[in-house]
Amino acid sequence: MIIRSARITDAKEIHRLIEHYANKREMLHRSLNAIFESIQEFIVIKTSNKNNNIIGCGALHISWEDLAEIRSLAIVEKYQKIGFGRKLVAKLQNKAKKLDIKRIFTLTFKPQFFIKLGYNIIVKEALPHKIWSECVNCYLFPDCGEVSLLKII
Ligand SMILES: CC(C)(COP(=O)(O)OP(=O)(O)OC[C@H]1O[C@@H](n2cnc3c(N)ncnc32)[C@H](O)[C@@H]1OP(=O)(O)O)[C@@H](O)C(=O)NCCC(=O)NCCS
């Protein structure tokens, strides 16, 4: 199992994984184009078997001075609950640390997972207005049901 930065050749597999959960309303949809454009934000976990499939992905998106977002975090079902989600979040937090970013937030339908990793629920209004304007453009606005969480690292 390896964790590494995503490559452009991973984009379609990342897209398939996110779509799988978006269709179950566990994540928001992301277009393949959006994934190509933000491929440098992504990390992936891959198996070391012959097919070298992606078993998880996640992205760190810089939002503002001293603030970044963990987004598009997903682990293939059969590899869940064995610590890969935690590993990806730790790696994304390290990425933020290297950039001197100390505040990480996430918008998620799975708040309990992030609470386990030290994140605290906040009101969305505590986030910069810029993030709100992105929400306004979302197809699920205003009733997406996502919970906002923040961690100081
Ligand atoms: C949420 C998700 C990324 C978690 O990944 P994972 O690899 O299963 O998580 P881990 O095994 O690293 O779990 C870390 C801890 O969180 C807990 N946990 C995992 N998923 C949880 C959930 N849905 N609710 C509550 N706790 C959860 C684990 O039990 C573990 O706790 P422990 O240390 O006390 O044993 C994964 O379930 C997933 O891909 N879900 C579908 C997509 C999704 O909902 N993404 C959410 C972000 S938008």
Short mmCIF file of C-alpha atoms and ligand atoms in Angstrom, two decimals:
data_model
loop_
_atom_site.label_atom_id
_atom_site.label_comp_id
_atom_site.label_asym_id
_atom_site.label_seq_id
_atom_site.Cartn_x
_atom_site.Cartn_y
_atom_site.Cartn_z
CA MET A 1 0.00 0.00 0.00
CA ILE A 2 1.42 3.39 -0.93
CA ILE A 3 0.23 6.97 -0.42
CA ARG A 4 1.42 9.45 -3.00
CA SER A 5 0.45 12.61 -4.84
CA ALA A 6 -2.13 11.97 -7.52
CA ARG A 7 -1.09 11.88 -11.17
CA ILE A 8 -3.16 12.93 -14.11
CA THR A 9 -3.61 9.23 -14.97
CA ASP A 10 -5.39 8.76 -11.62
CA ALA A 11 -8.08 11.37 -12.37
CA LYS A 12 -10.65 9.05 -13.96
CA GLU A 13 -10.37 6.53 -11.14
CA ILE A 14 -10.70 9.31 -8.54
CA HIS A 15 -13.77 10.55 -10.40
CA ARG A 16 -15.34 7.08 -10.40
CA LEU A 17 -14.74 6.71 -6.66
CA ILE A 18 -16.27 10.10 -5.82
CA GLU A 19 -19.22 9.48 -8.16
CA HIS A 20 -19.90 6.17 -6.45
CA TYR A 21 -20.46 7.93 -3.11
CA ALA A 22 -22.07 11.04 -4.61
CA ASN A 23 -24.74 8.81 -6.19
CA LYS A 24 -25.46 7.53 -2.67
CA ARG A 25 -25.59 11.16 -1.43
CA GLU A 26 -22.60 10.57 0.85
CA MET A 27 -20.46 13.15 -0.97
CA LEU A 28 -20.95 15.99 -3.43
CA HIS A 29 -20.50 15.31 -7.15
CA ARG A 30 -17.32 16.62 -8.76
CA SER A 31 -16.93 16.81 -12.50
CA LEU A 32 -14.03 15.09 -14.22
CA ASN A 33 -12.97 18.52 -15.41
CA ALA A 34 -12.85 19.83 -11.81
CA ILE A 35 -10.67 16.85 -10.87
CA PHE A 36 -8.28 17.46 -13.77
CA GLU A 37 -8.02 21.12 -12.77
CA SER A 38 -7.32 20.32 -9.11
CA ILE A 39 -5.28 17.13 -9.56
CA GLN A 40 -2.33 18.73 -7.74
CA GLU A 41 -4.48 19.00 -4.61
CA PHE A 42 -5.10 15.24 -4.49
CA ILE A 43 -3.31 12.38 -2.80
CA VAL A 44 -4.20 8.73 -3.37
CA ILE A 45 -3.69 5.40 -1.64
CA LYS A 46 -2.90 2.54 -3.98
CA THR A 47 -2.63 -1.17 -3.42
CA SER A 48 0.68 -2.74 -4.25
CA ASN A 49 -0.98 -5.53 -6.28
CA LYS A 50 -0.56 -6.00 -10.03
CA ASN A 51 -3.52 -3.80 -10.97
CA ASN A 52 -2.34 -1.02 -8.68
CA ASN A 53 -5.87 0.24 -8.11
CA ILE A 54 -6.75 3.36 -6.15
CA ILE A 55 -8.30 2.43 -2.82
CA GLY A 56 -8.70 5.96 -1.53
CA CYS A 57 -8.31 9.63 -2.32
CA GLY A 58 -8.46 13.01 -0.64
CA ALA A 59 -7.61 16.61 -1.43
CA LEU A 60 -6.32 19.69 0.35
CA HIS A 61 -7.75 22.88 -1.08
CA ILE A 62 -6.30 26.19 0.08
CA SER A 63 -9.17 28.56 0.80
CA TRP A 64 -7.71 31.59 2.47
CA GLU A 65 -4.81 32.90 4.49
CA ASP A 66 -4.14 30.24 7.15
CA LEU A 67 -7.12 28.15 6.11
CA ALA A 68 -7.40 25.02 4.00
CA GLU A 69 -10.16 22.50 3.35
CA ILE A 70 -10.00 18.72 3.30
CA ARG A 71 -12.33 17.63 0.54
CA SER A 72 -13.16 14.66 -1.66
CA LEU A 73 -12.06 12.12 0.92
CA ALA A 74 -13.15 8.60 0.00
CA ILE A 75 -12.05 5.04 0.66
CA VAL A 76 -13.27 2.06 -1.38
CA GLU A 77 -15.88 0.18 0.71
CA LYS A 78 -13.97 -3.06 1.20
CA TYR A 79 -10.97 -1.12 2.56
CA GLN A 80 -12.93 0.98 5.05
CA LYS A 81 -12.62 0.88 8.84
CA ILE A 82 -8.98 -0.25 8.81
CA GLY A 83 -7.34 3.13 9.18
CA PHE A 84 -6.84 4.34 5.60
CA GLY A 85 -9.15 7.36 6.00
CA ARG A 86 -7.21 8.41 9.10
CA LYS A 87 -3.90 7.98 7.21
CA LEU A 88 -5.06 10.17 4.32
CA VAL A 89 -6.26 12.91 6.67
CA ALA A 90 -2.90 12.82 8.53
CA LYS A 91 -1.06 13.15 5.21
CA LEU A 92 -3.24 16.09 4.12
CA GLN A 93 -2.71 17.77 7.49
CA ASN A 94 1.07 17.39 7.02
CA LYS A 95 0.76 18.97 3.61
CA ALA A 96 -1.00 21.95 5.25
CA LYS A 97 1.64 22.18 7.98
CA LYS A 98 4.41 22.39 5.39
CA LEU A 99 2.58 25.38 3.92
CA ASP A 100 2.29 27.00 7.39
CA ILE A 101 -1.47 26.57 7.32
CA LYS A 102 -2.76 25.90 10.80
CA ARG A 103 -6.52 25.80 10.38
CA ILE A 104 -8.20 23.01 8.45
CA PHE A 105 -11.92 22.74 7.89
CA THR A 106 -14.14 20.25 6.17
CA LEU A 107 -17.75 20.13 5.04
CA THR A 108 -19.03 16.60 5.35
CA PHE A 109 -21.94 14.22 5.76
CA LYS A 110 -19.73 12.12 8.09
CA PRO A 111 -19.00 14.44 11.05
CA GLN A 112 -18.43 11.57 13.49
CA PHE A 113 -15.43 10.36 11.50
CA PHE A 114 -13.79 13.79 11.66
CA ILE A 115 -14.67 14.23 15.37
CA LYS A 116 -12.69 11.02 15.99
CA LEU A 117 -9.73 12.73 14.33
CA GLY A 118 -9.89 15.81 16.56
CA TYR A 119 -12.12 18.10 14.49
CA ASN A 120 -14.79 20.24 16.16
CA ILE A 121 -18.18 21.15 14.76
CA ILE A 122 -18.49 24.87 13.97
CA VAL A 123 -21.22 27.03 12.50
CA LYS A 124 -20.68 27.57 8.78
CA GLU A 125 -20.91 31.33 9.35
CA ALA A 126 -17.58 31.12 11.22
CA LEU A 127 -15.87 30.38 7.87
CA PRO A 128 -14.82 33.21 5.55
CA HIS A 129 -17.47 34.65 3.31
CA LYS A 130 -15.62 33.34 0.25
CA ILE A 131 -16.52 29.78 1.25
CA TRP A 132 -20.14 30.80 1.51
CA SER A 133 -20.10 32.15 -1.99
CA GLU A 134 -18.84 28.74 -3.21
CA CYS A 135 -21.73 27.11 -1.32
CA VAL A 136 -24.21 29.40 -3.03
CA ASN A 137 -23.13 28.01 -6.40
CA CYS A 138 -23.56 24.40 -5.31
CA TYR A 139 -26.46 22.42 -6.78
CA LEU A 140 -27.55 21.40 -3.25
CA PHE A 141 -27.64 24.93 -1.79
CA PRO A 142 -29.18 25.80 0.68
CA ASP A 143 -30.20 22.41 2.07
CA CYS A 144 -27.12 20.27 1.52
CA GLY A 145 -27.04 18.94 5.09
CA GLU A 146 -23.25 19.03 5.26
CA VAL A 147 -21.72 19.70 8.67
CA SER A 148 -18.75 22.09 9.06
CA LEU A 149 -15.83 21.08 11.23
CA LEU A 150 -12.53 22.75 12.05
CA LYS A 151 -9.21 21.61 13.50
CA ILE A 152 -6.23 23.72 14.54
CA ILE A 153 -3.12 21.70 13.75
C1 LIG B 1 -15.53 8.45 5.89
C2 LIG B 1 -14.42 7.54 5.36
C3 LIG B 1 -13.45 8.36 4.51
C4 LIG B 1 -13.69 6.92 6.56
O1 LIG B 1 -12.59 6.15 6.08
P1 LIG B 1 -12.10 4.83 6.84
O2 LIG B 1 -10.85 4.37 6.20
O3 LIG B 1 -13.21 3.86 6.94
O4 LIG B 1 -11.80 5.40 8.31
P2 LIG B 1 -10.72 4.87 9.36
O5 LIG B 1 -10.72 3.37 9.31
O6 LIG B 1 -9.42 5.54 9.18
O7 LIG B 1 -11.40 5.32 10.71
C5 LIG B 1 -10.81 6.18 11.67
C6 LIG B 1 -11.74 6.22 12.87
O8 LIG B 1 -13.01 6.77 12.51
C7 LIG B 1 -14.07 5.84 12.72
N1 LIG B 1 -15.01 5.99 11.62
C8 LIG B 1 -14.84 5.69 10.32
N2 LIG B 1 -15.95 6.00 9.61
C9 LIG B 1 -16.84 6.48 10.51
C10 LIG B 1 -18.17 6.95 10.40
N3 LIG B 1 -18.81 6.98 9.22
N4 LIG B 1 -18.78 7.38 11.51
C11 LIG B 1 -18.15 7.35 12.72
N5 LIG B 1 -16.88 6.91 12.89
C12 LIG B 1 -16.24 6.48 11.80
C13 LIG B 1 -13.39 4.48 12.74
O9 LIG B 1 -14.14 3.54 13.47
C14 LIG B 1 -12.06 4.81 13.41
O10 LIG B 1 -12.24 4.95 14.79
P3 LIG B 1 -11.27 4.19 15.86
O11 LIG B 1 -9.92 4.80 15.66
O12 LIG B 1 -11.88 4.49 17.17
O13 LIG B 1 -11.29 2.76 15.48
C15 LIG B 1 -15.00 6.36 4.54
O14 LIG B 1 -15.99 5.72 5.30
C16 LIG B 1 -15.60 6.78 3.20
O15 LIG B 1 -14.90 6.82 2.20
N6 LIG B 1 -16.92 7.02 3.15
C17 LIG B 1 -17.60 7.37 1.92
C18 LIG B 1 -17.24 8.74 1.45
C19 LIG B 1 -17.46 9.78 2.53
O16 LIG B 1 -18.46 9.76 3.22
N7 LIG B 1 -16.51 10.71 2.68
C20 LIG B 1 -16.59 11.66 3.79
C21 LIG B 1 -15.84 12.88 3.55
S1 LIG B 1 -16.68 13.94 2.39
#
